[in-house]
Amino acid sequence: MSRNVLRAAVAVVVAVGLAGGCSDSGGEQKTRAGGTEGAEPLKWGECEAPTPAEGGGQAPPKDWQCATLHVPLDYAKPEGDTIPLALIRAKARDKDKRLGSLVFNFGGPGGSGISTLPGAAKEYEALRERYDLVSFDPRGVGGSAPVRCEDNKQLDAYYAQDNTPASAQQEKTFVDGIKQYQKACETNSGKVLPHVGTENAARDLDRIRQALGDEKLNYFGISYGTELGGVYAHLFPKNVGRAVFDAVVDPTKTSEEGALGQAKGFQLALGNWAQDCVNRGDDCRIQGSTAKEIEDNIIKLQKELAAHPIPGIGDRKLTESAATNGIAQALYSKELWPLLEQGLDEAEGGQGQLLMALSDALNGRDQNGNYSNIGAANTAINCADFKDRYTLAQTKAKLPAFRAASPVFGDFLGWALMSCTDWPVPGAWETPDVSAPGSAPILVIGNTGDPATPYEGARNMVERLGPGVGVELTYKGEGHGAYNSGDACVQAAVNSYLLDGKVPGANTVCTPTKTPSVAPSAPPEPLGV
């Protein structure tokens, strides 16, 4: 699924210049809503700068507030150990017309809401007029009992490994690298690994609702955040307020089916980018008179890098894996298409700095060589959720289908099936249950050109939510997500629902009305392992 491939490349996709950590000191204290089944009052205080696990950066503006909410580590033992959840908010500007809180999850899994929301907030100014904008680091992420695996030096080596082995020795190296990574996760975070799955995160969402003092959860879920929202709606249908799912993860797909669908989605997006390049004629730097020729040249570059990596950043080389990561990152937003063109042009000339920078952003690596915990959290949450565990032989048998789906991305996504093979915690499901009879309407948005969450996932989410719950809106655009594309039609429909409660007509279709002015804030997830 999209969850298995691209995670939060916040540094490139959202240009986050401001982010915040949490402090329990000072600030106002909220009272609990009636029927707070265990949620503690929140003590809002000044935000600190985000931790390295959250991606680093500066503290948000002074009018932002942070808090910590303690929740059970194991909901089967509610009186047992607790873990902290890091929360952040910007209060509504119109206090007299305030509707409550609007809680965001930007995806991943593994993306830090603490880091993402302040940098993306300008995109939600219309919603902040009447809502407190709230986000959080889900359990296992950033400031919320983060999963820890390998250190920075080890991660540099891990991401430099060949993720598409072509010989028995390369296969052994690949498998050994995964085992070493997983052992480090178990050694450093064994206590939390059994409890970081999406169902527990959904229960945390309800604790957050209670602690915020809201009778209903008003929610904006993007990418993996739609799956989290769907599971929440299934567990707590009567507690759903006004909810929007954008860039929808398909709840009907197993991890293998989702990865295969994503291979097709990225191939589609690459083809759209290549055709745009062809249409611009001499203005395009990339050689090729057709989209197919451009794609063939990319495949040729991949093969050359597999044999002979080129200079990247510092003493690191741009490998085939890093280049493919960088290509995928640039397909998340049409705003990044020029960087893809420039990066490929430079790589063909023997310089890999730009593609490596894109790859680093995808993997959560900053310019100082520090990694956020997004990769560790992404793996831990995926493996806690999905039951699928593939042997080497099973994986190799599935590679032809992945290669057929995408000559550029198929190998990487196929080999990534082994990400959870020896994980120490069993998975919870084949597919998540998102049926939500009795829920308020949920606006479900699908983008026809989305590479990471293919368009059909929105229709399947609507069907699985059940009659009278899911309301589908189609955006005929490019990139991951729709609201943050800048499209006036999409934004009007979402704002009208969240602010005024007006549900758009079923099967509403929006076509691009202007060139996107901002990159989407839905965090991607890393390509391959």
Short mmCIF file of C-alpha atoms in Angstrom, two decimals:
data_model
loop_
_atom_site.label_atom_id
_atom_site.label_comp_id
_atom_site.label_asym_id
_atom_site.label_seq_id
_atom_site.Cartn_x
_atom_site.Cartn_y
_atom_site.Cartn_z
CA MET A 1 0.00 0.00 0.00
CA SER A 2 1.10 3.60 -0.18
CA ARG A 3 1.99 3.06 3.44
CA ASN A 4 4.70 0.62 2.37
CA VAL A 5 6.50 2.91 0.00
CA LEU A 6 6.70 6.61 0.56
CA ARG A 7 6.91 8.32 3.87
CA ALA A 8 7.15 11.85 5.15
CA ALA A 9 9.53 13.85 3.05
CA VAL A 10 8.48 16.96 4.90
CA ALA A 11 11.66 18.90 4.18
CA VAL A 12 11.01 18.87 0.42
CA VAL A 13 7.29 18.34 0.05
CA VAL A 14 6.12 20.91 2.55
CA ALA A 15 9.14 23.20 2.97
CA VAL A 16 8.57 23.18 6.71
CA GLY A 17 10.56 25.98 8.22
CA LEU A 18 8.85 25.83 11.58
CA ALA A 19 8.08 22.85 13.73
CA GLY A 20 7.54 22.21 17.38
CA GLY A 21 8.16 19.83 20.20
CA CYS A 22 6.09 19.59 23.35
CA SER A 23 6.35 20.99 26.81
CA ASP A 24 4.16 20.16 29.79
CA SER A 25 5.06 23.29 31.66
CA GLY A 26 2.82 26.31 31.95
CA GLY A 27 -0.11 27.20 29.75
CA GLU A 28 -3.80 26.79 30.31
CA GLN A 29 -5.53 23.65 31.48
CA LYS A 30 -8.45 22.22 29.56
CA THR A 31 -11.39 20.60 31.27
CA ARG A 32 -12.49 17.18 30.16
CA ALA A 33 -15.65 16.61 28.19
CA GLY A 34 -18.47 14.65 29.68
CA GLY A 35 -17.90 10.93 29.40
CA THR A 36 -14.09 11.08 29.28
CA GLU A 37 -13.35 7.39 29.58
CA GLY A 38 -9.89 7.85 31.05
CA ALA A 39 -8.59 10.90 29.18
CA GLU A 40 -6.62 13.27 31.35
CA PRO A 41 -6.87 17.08 31.20
CA LEU A 42 -4.43 18.71 28.83
CA LYS A 43 -1.92 21.25 30.05
CA TRP A 44 -1.06 23.46 27.11
CA GLY A 45 2.28 25.24 27.15
CA GLU A 46 4.91 26.81 24.93
CA CYS A 47 6.28 24.59 22.18
CA GLU A 48 9.92 23.63 22.11
CA ALA A 49 11.93 22.93 18.98
CA PRO A 50 11.19 19.48 17.54
CA THR A 51 13.36 16.58 18.56
CA PRO A 52 15.67 14.81 16.09
CA ALA A 53 13.14 11.96 16.01
CA GLU A 54 10.53 14.47 14.82
CA GLY A 55 12.84 15.77 12.11
CA GLY A 56 14.46 18.76 13.84
CA GLY A 57 13.98 22.41 13.00
CA GLN A 58 12.89 25.55 14.82
CA ALA A 59 10.09 26.03 17.30
CA PRO A 60 6.77 27.28 15.88
CA PRO A 61 5.45 30.81 16.46
CA LYS A 62 4.60 31.85 20.00
CA ASP A 63 0.85 31.56 19.42
CA TRP A 64 1.20 27.78 18.97
CA GLN A 65 0.79 25.53 22.00
CA CYS A 66 1.94 22.02 22.87
CA ALA A 67 0.84 19.41 25.39
CA THR A 68 1.38 15.79 26.34
CA LEU A 69 -1.39 13.23 26.80
CA HIS A 70 -0.63 9.93 28.54
CA VAL A 71 -2.44 6.88 27.20
CA PRO A 72 -2.24 3.14 27.97
CA LEU A 73 0.63 1.30 26.30
CA ASP A 74 -1.69 -1.72 26.10
CA TYR A 75 -5.42 -1.02 25.95
CA ALA A 76 -6.03 -4.57 27.17
CA LYS A 77 -4.36 -3.40 30.40
CA PRO A 78 -5.70 0.13 30.82
CA GLU A 79 -4.32 0.46 34.35
CA GLY A 80 -0.84 -0.63 33.29
CA ASP A 81 2.07 1.28 31.77
CA THR A 82 1.38 4.47 29.85
CA ILE A 83 3.13 6.25 27.00
CA PRO A 84 3.12 9.97 26.14
CA LEU A 85 1.46 11.39 23.04
CA ALA A 86 2.83 14.72 21.81
CA LEU A 87 0.13 17.21 20.71
CA ILE A 88 0.26 20.64 19.07
CA ARG A 89 -2.43 23.22 18.29
CA ALA A 90 -3.10 26.65 16.86
CA LYS A 91 -6.27 28.13 18.34
CA ALA A 92 -9.19 29.29 16.19
CA ARG A 93 -9.04 32.94 15.17
CA ASP A 94 -12.78 33.62 15.56
CA LYS A 95 -13.50 32.57 19.14
CA ASP A 96 -17.17 33.52 18.91
CA LYS A 97 -17.79 31.17 15.95
CA ARG A 98 -15.40 28.42 17.02
CA LEU A 99 -16.60 24.93 16.03
CA GLY A 100 -14.14 22.96 18.16
CA SER A 101 -10.94 21.16 17.22
CA LEU A 102 -9.94 19.79 13.80
CA VAL A 103 -7.44 16.96 14.26
CA PHE A 104 -4.98 16.20 11.43
CA ASN A 105 -3.01 13.10 10.56
CA PHE A 106 -0.72 13.75 7.60
CA GLY A 107 0.13 10.15 6.83
CA GLY A 108 3.10 7.85 6.68
CA PRO A 109 2.60 5.90 8.77
CA GLY A 110 5.37 7.52 10.72
CA GLY A 111 4.91 11.19 9.86
CA SER A 112 5.21 13.64 12.75
CA GLY A 113 2.17 15.88 13.09
CA ILE A 114 4.15 18.05 15.50
CA SER A 115 6.64 18.88 12.76
CA THR A 116 4.23 18.98 9.83
CA LEU A 117 1.25 21.05 10.96
CA PRO A 118 3.01 24.36 11.73
CA GLY A 119 4.72 24.39 8.34
CA ALA A 120 1.55 23.44 6.49
CA ALA A 121 -0.82 25.63 8.50
CA LYS A 122 -1.01 28.42 5.92
CA GLU A 123 -2.78 25.94 3.65
CA TYR A 124 -5.55 25.59 6.24
CA GLU A 125 -6.08 29.24 7.16
CA ALA A 126 -9.72 29.12 6.07
CA LEU A 127 -10.30 26.23 8.46
CA ARG A 128 -8.39 27.86 11.32
CA GLU A 129 -10.88 30.71 11.28
CA ARG A 130 -13.36 28.51 13.21
CA TYR A 131 -11.35 25.47 14.30
CA ASP A 132 -8.43 24.92 16.59
CA LEU A 133 -5.96 23.17 14.27
CA VAL A 134 -4.59 20.16 16.16
CA SER A 135 -2.13 17.43 15.28
CA PHE A 136 -0.06 14.84 17.13
CA ASP A 137 2.69 12.29 16.85
CA PRO A 138 0.99 8.88 16.79
CA ARG A 139 2.38 6.22 19.11
CA GLY A 140 5.79 5.06 17.96
CA VAL A 141 6.40 8.34 16.11
CA GLY A 142 8.53 11.39 16.89
CA GLY A 143 7.75 12.56 20.40
CA SER A 144 5.33 9.73 21.26
CA ALA A 145 7.37 6.77 22.51
CA PRO A 146 9.31 6.68 19.22
CA VAL A 147 10.46 3.39 17.76
CA ARG A 148 14.25 3.34 17.58
CA CYS A 149 16.25 1.00 15.36
CA GLU A 150 19.66 1.79 13.86
CA ASP A 151 21.80 4.90 14.40
CA ASN A 152 22.64 7.49 11.75
CA LYS A 153 25.80 5.80 10.49
CA GLN A 154 24.07 2.43 10.27
CA LEU A 155 21.12 3.99 8.43
CA ASP A 156 23.43 5.53 5.85
CA ALA A 157 24.70 2.04 5.11
CA TYR A 158 21.21 0.53 5.22
CA TYR A 159 19.79 2.95 2.66
CA ALA A 160 22.86 2.55 0.44
CA GLN A 161 22.39 -1.20 0.10
CA ASP A 162 21.22 -2.77 -3.15
CA ASN A 163 17.45 -3.18 -2.81
CA THR A 164 17.12 -5.11 -6.08
CA PRO A 165 19.63 -7.97 -5.69
CA ALA A 166 20.59 -9.78 -8.88
CA SER A 167 22.83 -12.58 -7.57
CA ALA A 168 22.86 -15.08 -4.71
CA GLN A 169 25.48 -13.05 -2.85
CA GLN A 170 23.51 -9.83 -3.31
CA GLU A 171 20.38 -11.59 -2.07
CA LYS A 172 22.21 -12.72 1.07
CA THR A 173 23.48 -9.22 1.70
CA PHE A 174 19.98 -7.81 1.19
CA VAL A 175 18.33 -10.30 3.55
CA ASP A 176 21.09 -9.91 6.17
CA GLY A 177 20.65 -6.15 6.07
CA ILE A 178 16.93 -6.44 6.79
CA LYS A 179 17.55 -8.90 9.64
CA GLN A 180 20.15 -6.62 11.19
CA TYR A 181 17.76 -3.67 10.99
CA GLN A 182 14.90 -5.64 12.53
CA LYS A 183 17.12 -6.94 15.33
CA ALA A 184 18.09 -3.37 16.16
CA CYS A 185 14.40 -2.40 16.31
CA GLU A 186 13.66 -5.27 18.71
CA THR A 187 16.70 -4.50 20.87
CA ASN A 188 15.98 -0.78 21.15
CA SER A 189 12.15 -0.73 21.10
CA GLY A 190 10.92 -4.21 21.92
CA LYS A 191 8.52 -2.97 24.59
CA VAL A 192 6.48 -0.75 22.26
CA LEU A 193 6.60 -2.80 19.04
CA PRO A 194 3.53 -4.95 19.88
CA HIS A 195 1.44 -1.83 20.55
CA VAL A 196 2.09 0.61 17.69
CA GLY A 197 -0.56 -0.69 15.28
CA THR A 198 -3.30 1.42 13.75
CA GLU A 199 -6.10 0.11 15.96
CA ASN A 200 -4.28 1.35 19.06
CA ALA A 201 -3.60 4.67 17.32
CA ALA A 202 -7.34 4.95 16.62
CA ARG A 203 -8.08 4.40 20.29
CA ASP A 204 -5.56 7.13 21.05
CA LEU A 205 -7.51 9.41 18.71
CA ASP A 206 -10.57 8.97 20.86
CA ARG A 207 -8.57 9.80 23.98
CA ILE A 208 -7.38 12.93 22.19
CA ARG A 209 -11.00 13.85 21.37
CA GLN A 210 -11.95 13.46 25.00
CA ALA A 211 -9.00 15.45 26.29
CA LEU A 212 -9.75 18.27 23.85
CA GLY A 213 -13.24 18.50 25.29
CA ASP A 214 -14.99 17.67 22.01
CA GLU A 215 -18.15 15.59 21.88
CA LYS A 216 -17.31 14.51 18.31
CA LEU A 217 -14.01 14.06 16.49
CA ASN A 218 -13.63 16.49 13.60
CA TYR A 219 -10.86 14.98 11.51
CA PHE A 220 -8.73 15.60 8.42
CA GLY A 221 -6.83 12.48 7.37
CA ILE A 222 -4.35 12.41 4.48
CA SER A 223 -2.83 9.28 2.91
CA TYR A 224 -2.28 6.76 5.75
CA GLY A 225 -4.35 9.19 7.83
CA THR A 226 -7.38 7.99 5.84
CA GLU A 227 -6.78 4.42 6.96
CA LEU A 228 -6.38 5.58 10.56
CA GLY A 229 -9.59 7.58 10.19
CA GLY A 230 -11.43 4.62 8.70
CA VAL A 231 -10.40 2.35 11.58
CA TYR A 232 -11.47 5.08 14.03
CA ALA A 233 -14.86 5.35 12.33
CA HIS A 234 -15.27 1.58 12.61
CA LEU A 235 -14.42 1.54 16.33
CA PHE A 236 -16.26 4.76 17.28
CA PRO A 237 -18.88 5.51 14.59
CA LYS A 238 -21.05 7.57 16.95
CA ASN A 239 -18.09 9.79 17.81
CA VAL A 240 -17.36 10.87 14.22
CA GLY A 241 -18.04 14.55 13.58
CA ARG A 242 -17.10 16.20 10.29
CA ALA A 243 -14.36 14.15 8.65
CA VAL A 244 -12.39 14.39 5.40
CA PHE A 245 -10.25 11.62 3.87
CA ASP A 246 -7.83 12.87 1.18
CA ALA A 247 -5.37 10.67 -0.82
CA VAL A 248 -7.16 7.53 0.23
CA VAL A 249 -5.44 4.27 1.15
CA ASP A 250 -7.46 1.38 -0.27
CA PRO A 251 -8.88 -0.62 2.66
CA THR A 252 -9.65 -3.62 0.46
CA LYS A 253 -6.00 -4.35 -0.42
CA THR A 254 -3.57 -6.64 1.35
CA SER A 255 -0.04 -5.33 1.75
CA GLU A 256 0.98 -7.15 -1.44
CA GLU A 257 -2.00 -5.90 -3.44
CA GLY A 258 -1.43 -2.38 -2.19
CA ALA A 259 2.25 -2.45 -3.16
CA LEU A 260 1.37 -3.76 -6.61
CA GLY A 261 -1.24 -1.03 -7.04
CA GLN A 262 1.29 1.54 -5.98
CA ALA A 263 3.78 0.26 -8.54
CA LYS A 264 1.15 0.97 -11.17
CA GLY A 265 0.39 4.36 -9.61
CA PHE A 266 4.00 5.54 -9.67
CA GLN A 267 4.43 4.25 -13.20
CA LEU A 268 1.35 6.21 -14.25
CA ALA A 269 2.66 9.37 -12.59
CA LEU A 270 6.07 8.92 -14.21
CA GLY A 271 4.41 8.55 -17.59
CA ASN A 272 2.41 11.72 -17.02
CA TRP A 273 5.59 13.59 -16.09
CA ALA A 274 7.43 12.21 -19.14
CA GLN A 275 4.60 13.18 -21.48
CA ASP A 276 4.60 16.70 -20.05
CA CYS A 277 8.33 16.82 -20.78
CA VAL A 278 7.75 15.71 -24.37
CA ASN A 279 4.99 18.28 -24.82
CA ARG A 280 7.39 21.07 -23.85
CA GLY A 281 9.73 20.15 -26.69
CA ASP A 282 13.14 21.81 -26.57
CA ASP A 283 12.38 23.28 -23.15
CA CYS A 284 12.74 19.78 -21.65
CA ARG A 285 16.26 18.77 -20.68
CA ILE A 286 15.61 15.04 -20.89
CA GLN A 287 16.41 13.14 -24.07
CA GLY A 288 13.57 11.30 -25.78
CA SER A 289 10.96 12.18 -28.36
CA THR A 290 8.24 10.11 -26.64
CA ALA A 291 7.32 9.34 -23.05
CA LYS A 292 8.37 5.72 -23.64
CA GLU A 293 11.84 6.80 -24.79
CA ILE A 294 12.25 8.95 -21.70
CA GLU A 295 11.22 6.07 -19.44
CA ASP A 296 13.62 3.75 -21.26
CA ASN A 297 16.44 6.22 -20.64
CA ILE A 298 15.57 6.24 -16.93
CA ILE A 299 15.73 2.44 -16.84
CA LYS A 300 19.12 2.64 -18.58
CA LEU A 301 20.32 5.11 -15.93
CA GLN A 302 19.14 2.78 -13.17
CA LYS A 303 21.16 -0.10 -14.64
CA GLU A 304 24.25 2.10 -14.99
CA LEU A 305 23.97 3.23 -11.37
CA ALA A 306 23.57 -0.36 -10.20
CA ALA A 307 26.95 -1.14 -11.75
CA HIS A 308 28.69 2.20 -11.18
CA PRO A 309 27.27 4.65 -8.59
CA ILE A 310 28.13 8.30 -9.17
CA PRO A 311 29.09 11.11 -6.77
CA GLY A 312 26.23 12.11 -4.49
CA ILE A 313 26.46 14.23 -1.34
CA GLY A 314 29.69 14.27 0.65
CA ASP A 315 31.37 10.90 0.46
CA ARG A 316 28.11 9.09 -0.30
CA LYS A 317 27.40 7.77 -3.78
CA LEU A 318 24.14 7.95 -5.70
CA THR A 319 23.16 4.31 -6.06
CA GLU A 320 20.34 2.82 -8.08
CA SER A 321 18.26 2.60 -4.90
CA ALA A 322 18.84 6.23 -3.94
CA ALA A 323 18.09 7.43 -7.46
CA THR A 324 14.80 5.52 -7.56
CA ASN A 325 13.90 6.96 -4.15
CA GLY A 326 14.59 10.44 -5.46
CA ILE A 327 12.49 9.89 -8.59
CA ALA A 328 9.58 8.66 -6.50
CA GLN A 329 9.85 11.62 -4.14
CA ALA A 330 9.57 14.09 -7.01
CA LEU A 331 6.36 12.45 -8.26
CA TYR A 332 4.48 13.35 -5.08
CA SER A 333 3.72 16.82 -6.36
CA LYS A 334 3.64 18.51 -9.73
CA GLU A 335 5.55 21.31 -8.00
CA LEU A 336 8.52 18.93 -7.81
CA TRP A 337 8.48 17.86 -11.47
CA PRO A 338 11.14 20.46 -12.44
CA LEU A 339 13.45 19.02 -9.77
CA LEU A 340 13.01 15.56 -11.25
CA GLU A 341 13.94 16.87 -14.69
CA GLN A 342 16.99 18.67 -13.34
CA GLY A 343 18.05 15.76 -11.14
CA LEU A 344 17.88 13.23 -13.97
CA ASP A 345 19.71 15.56 -16.33
CA GLU A 346 22.51 16.04 -13.80
CA ALA A 347 22.69 12.31 -13.03
CA GLU A 348 23.10 11.52 -16.72
CA GLY A 349 26.04 13.91 -16.62
CA GLY A 350 27.58 12.09 -13.68
CA GLN A 351 26.38 14.29 -10.81
CA GLY A 352 23.92 12.79 -8.33
CA GLN A 353 23.56 15.49 -5.67
CA LEU A 354 19.98 16.55 -6.44
CA LEU A 355 18.51 13.05 -6.74
CA MET A 356 20.30 12.12 -3.54
CA ALA A 357 18.87 15.17 -1.76
CA LEU A 358 15.38 14.09 -2.83
CA SER A 359 16.11 10.55 -1.64
CA ASP A 360 17.41 11.82 1.70
CA ALA A 361 14.23 13.81 2.24
CA LEU A 362 12.20 10.69 1.55
CA ASN A 363 14.21 8.77 4.13
CA GLY A 364 14.00 11.49 6.78
CA ARG A 365 17.70 12.48 6.64
CA ASP A 366 18.63 16.12 7.23
CA GLN A 367 21.67 17.95 5.86
CA ASN A 368 23.64 17.19 9.01
CA GLY A 369 23.22 13.45 8.60
CA ASN A 370 20.56 13.01 11.29
CA TYR A 371 17.60 10.76 10.58
CA SER A 372 14.14 11.21 12.01
CA ASN A 373 12.45 8.05 13.24
CA ILE A 374 10.02 8.01 10.32
CA GLY A 375 11.61 4.93 8.73
CA ALA A 376 11.59 2.94 11.96
CA ALA A 377 8.00 3.96 12.75
CA ASN A 378 6.87 3.21 9.22
CA THR A 379 8.21 -0.33 9.37
CA ALA A 380 6.97 -0.98 12.89
CA ILE A 381 3.42 0.19 12.20
CA ASN A 382 3.16 -1.63 8.88
CA CYS A 383 4.43 -4.87 10.40
CA ALA A 384 2.17 -4.57 13.43
CA ASP A 385 -0.82 -4.11 11.12
CA PHE A 386 -0.38 -6.59 8.27
CA LYS A 387 -0.07 -10.35 8.65
CA ASP A 388 1.80 -10.95 5.39
CA ARG A 389 5.29 -12.44 5.83
CA TYR A 390 7.18 -13.45 2.67
CA THR A 391 10.07 -15.85 2.26
CA LEU A 392 12.85 -15.18 -0.22
CA ALA A 393 11.42 -17.77 -2.62
CA GLN A 394 7.90 -16.32 -2.39
CA THR A 395 9.22 -12.82 -3.01
CA LYS A 396 11.21 -13.83 -6.07
CA ALA A 397 8.17 -15.61 -7.48
CA LYS A 398 6.15 -12.38 -7.30
CA LEU A 399 8.74 -10.13 -8.95
CA PRO A 400 7.52 -10.67 -12.56
CA ALA A 401 4.10 -9.22 -11.70
CA PHE A 402 5.72 -6.17 -10.12
CA ARG A 403 8.05 -5.66 -13.09
CA ALA A 404 5.08 -5.86 -15.43
CA ALA A 405 3.28 -3.23 -13.36
CA SER A 406 6.26 -0.88 -13.39
CA PRO A 407 9.57 -1.29 -15.21
CA VAL A 408 10.99 1.57 -13.12
CA PHE A 409 9.58 0.91 -9.62
CA GLY A 410 8.44 -2.72 -9.75
CA ASP A 411 11.63 -4.42 -8.60
CA PHE A 412 11.95 -2.16 -5.57
CA LEU A 413 8.38 -2.61 -4.47
CA GLY A 414 8.51 -6.33 -5.08
CA TRP A 415 11.63 -6.86 -2.99
CA ALA A 416 10.13 -4.63 -0.28
CA LEU A 417 7.63 -7.40 0.45
CA MET A 418 10.34 -8.82 2.72
CA SER A 419 10.31 -5.80 5.03
CA CYS A 420 8.34 -7.69 7.69
CA THR A 421 9.58 -11.24 7.04
CA ASP A 422 11.31 -11.80 10.39
CA TRP A 423 9.58 -9.06 12.36
CA PRO A 424 9.27 -10.03 16.05
CA VAL A 425 5.58 -9.05 16.29
CA PRO A 426 2.73 -10.73 14.36
CA GLY A 427 0.47 -8.62 12.17
CA ALA A 428 -3.15 -7.88 13.08
CA TRP A 429 -5.05 -8.18 9.81
CA GLU A 430 -5.16 -9.02 6.12
CA THR A 431 -7.05 -5.78 5.48
CA PRO A 432 -8.45 -3.22 7.95
CA ASP A 433 -12.14 -3.13 8.85
CA VAL A 434 -13.49 0.37 8.17
CA SER A 435 -17.21 -0.36 8.14
CA ALA A 436 -18.86 2.42 10.11
CA PRO A 437 -22.67 2.10 10.26
CA GLY A 438 -24.17 5.02 12.12
CA SER A 439 -21.27 7.37 11.42
CA ALA A 440 -21.78 10.93 10.23
CA PRO A 441 -20.95 11.51 6.55
CA ILE A 442 -17.25 11.30 5.66
CA LEU A 443 -15.99 13.20 2.60
CA VAL A 444 -13.67 10.87 0.64
CA ILE A 445 -11.45 12.47 -2.04
CA GLY A 446 -9.70 10.55 -4.81
CA ASN A 447 -7.12 12.03 -7.19
CA THR A 448 -6.96 10.36 -10.62
CA GLY A 449 -3.21 11.06 -10.96
CA ASP A 450 -2.16 10.16 -7.44
CA PRO A 451 0.99 7.96 -7.54
CA ALA A 452 0.99 6.77 -3.94
CA THR A 453 -2.69 6.15 -3.27
CA PRO A 454 -4.28 5.10 -6.58
CA TYR A 455 -7.63 6.64 -7.41
CA GLU A 456 -9.72 3.49 -7.06
CA GLY A 457 -8.95 3.42 -3.34
CA ALA A 458 -11.39 6.26 -2.76
CA ARG A 459 -14.31 4.34 -4.29
CA ASN A 460 -13.40 1.23 -2.30
CA MET A 461 -13.20 3.26 0.91
CA VAL A 462 -16.68 4.69 0.25
CA GLU A 463 -18.07 1.19 -0.30
CA ARG A 464 -16.42 -0.23 2.80
CA LEU A 465 -17.53 2.63 5.06
CA GLY A 466 -21.07 1.62 4.18
CA PRO A 467 -24.31 3.18 2.93
CA GLY A 468 -24.88 6.77 3.89
CA VAL A 469 -21.38 7.29 5.29
CA GLY A 470 -18.79 7.78 2.54
CA VAL A 471 -19.34 10.63 0.06
CA GLU A 472 -16.96 10.51 -2.91
CA LEU A 473 -15.36 13.51 -4.59
CA THR A 474 -13.04 13.07 -7.61
CA TYR A 475 -10.16 15.38 -8.45
CA LYS A 476 -8.72 14.99 -11.95
CA GLY A 477 -5.25 16.17 -11.10
CA GLU A 478 -1.64 15.15 -10.45
CA GLY A 479 0.34 14.52 -7.28
CA HIS A 480 -0.44 13.02 -3.91
CA GLY A 481 -3.65 14.42 -2.47
CA ALA A 482 -6.12 17.03 -3.66
CA TYR A 483 -6.89 19.72 -1.07
CA ASN A 484 -3.35 21.05 -1.03
CA SER A 485 -3.11 21.09 -4.81
CA GLY A 486 -4.55 24.58 -4.68
CA ASP A 487 -7.64 23.55 -6.65
CA ALA A 488 -10.47 25.96 -5.87
CA CYS A 489 -13.22 23.39 -6.50
CA VAL A 490 -11.77 20.84 -4.06
CA GLN A 491 -11.07 23.42 -1.40
CA ALA A 492 -14.53 24.93 -1.69
CA ALA A 493 -16.17 21.52 -1.24
CA VAL A 494 -14.02 20.61 1.76
CA ASN A 495 -14.35 24.01 3.43
CA SER A 496 -18.11 24.05 2.90
CA TYR A 497 -18.45 20.69 4.60
CA LEU A 498 -16.07 21.31 7.50
CA LEU A 499 -17.20 24.88 8.18
CA ASP A 500 -20.89 24.77 7.26
CA GLY A 501 -21.79 21.09 7.35
CA LYS A 502 -22.83 21.08 3.68
CA VAL A 503 -22.14 17.66 2.18
CA PRO A 504 -21.28 17.89 -1.55
CA GLY A 505 -23.32 15.91 -4.01
CA ALA A 506 -22.33 12.29 -4.48
CA ASN A 507 -19.69 11.72 -7.18
CA THR A 508 -18.79 15.39 -7.49
CA VAL A 509 -15.90 15.89 -9.96
CA CYS A 510 -13.32 18.69 -9.82
CA THR A 511 -10.88 19.44 -12.63
CA PRO A 512 -7.79 21.63 -12.11
CA THR A 513 -8.69 25.30 -12.20
CA LYS A 514 -5.23 26.74 -11.74
CA THR A 515 -1.59 25.76 -11.48
CA PRO A 516 -0.94 24.39 -7.99
CA SER A 517 0.71 27.01 -5.82
CA VAL A 518 1.80 24.75 -2.97
CA ALA A 519 3.14 21.25 -2.64
CA PRO A 520 0.93 18.71 -0.89
CA SER A 521 1.52 18.19 2.80
CA ALA A 522 0.70 14.51 2.83
CA PRO A 523 3.86 12.80 3.96
CA PRO A 524 5.23 10.16 1.64
CA GLU A 525 6.71 6.82 2.77
CA PRO A 526 10.15 5.38 1.63
CA LEU A 527 10.54 3.41 -1.54
CA GLY A 528 11.58 -0.13 -0.86
CA VAL A 529 13.02 -1.14 2.46
#
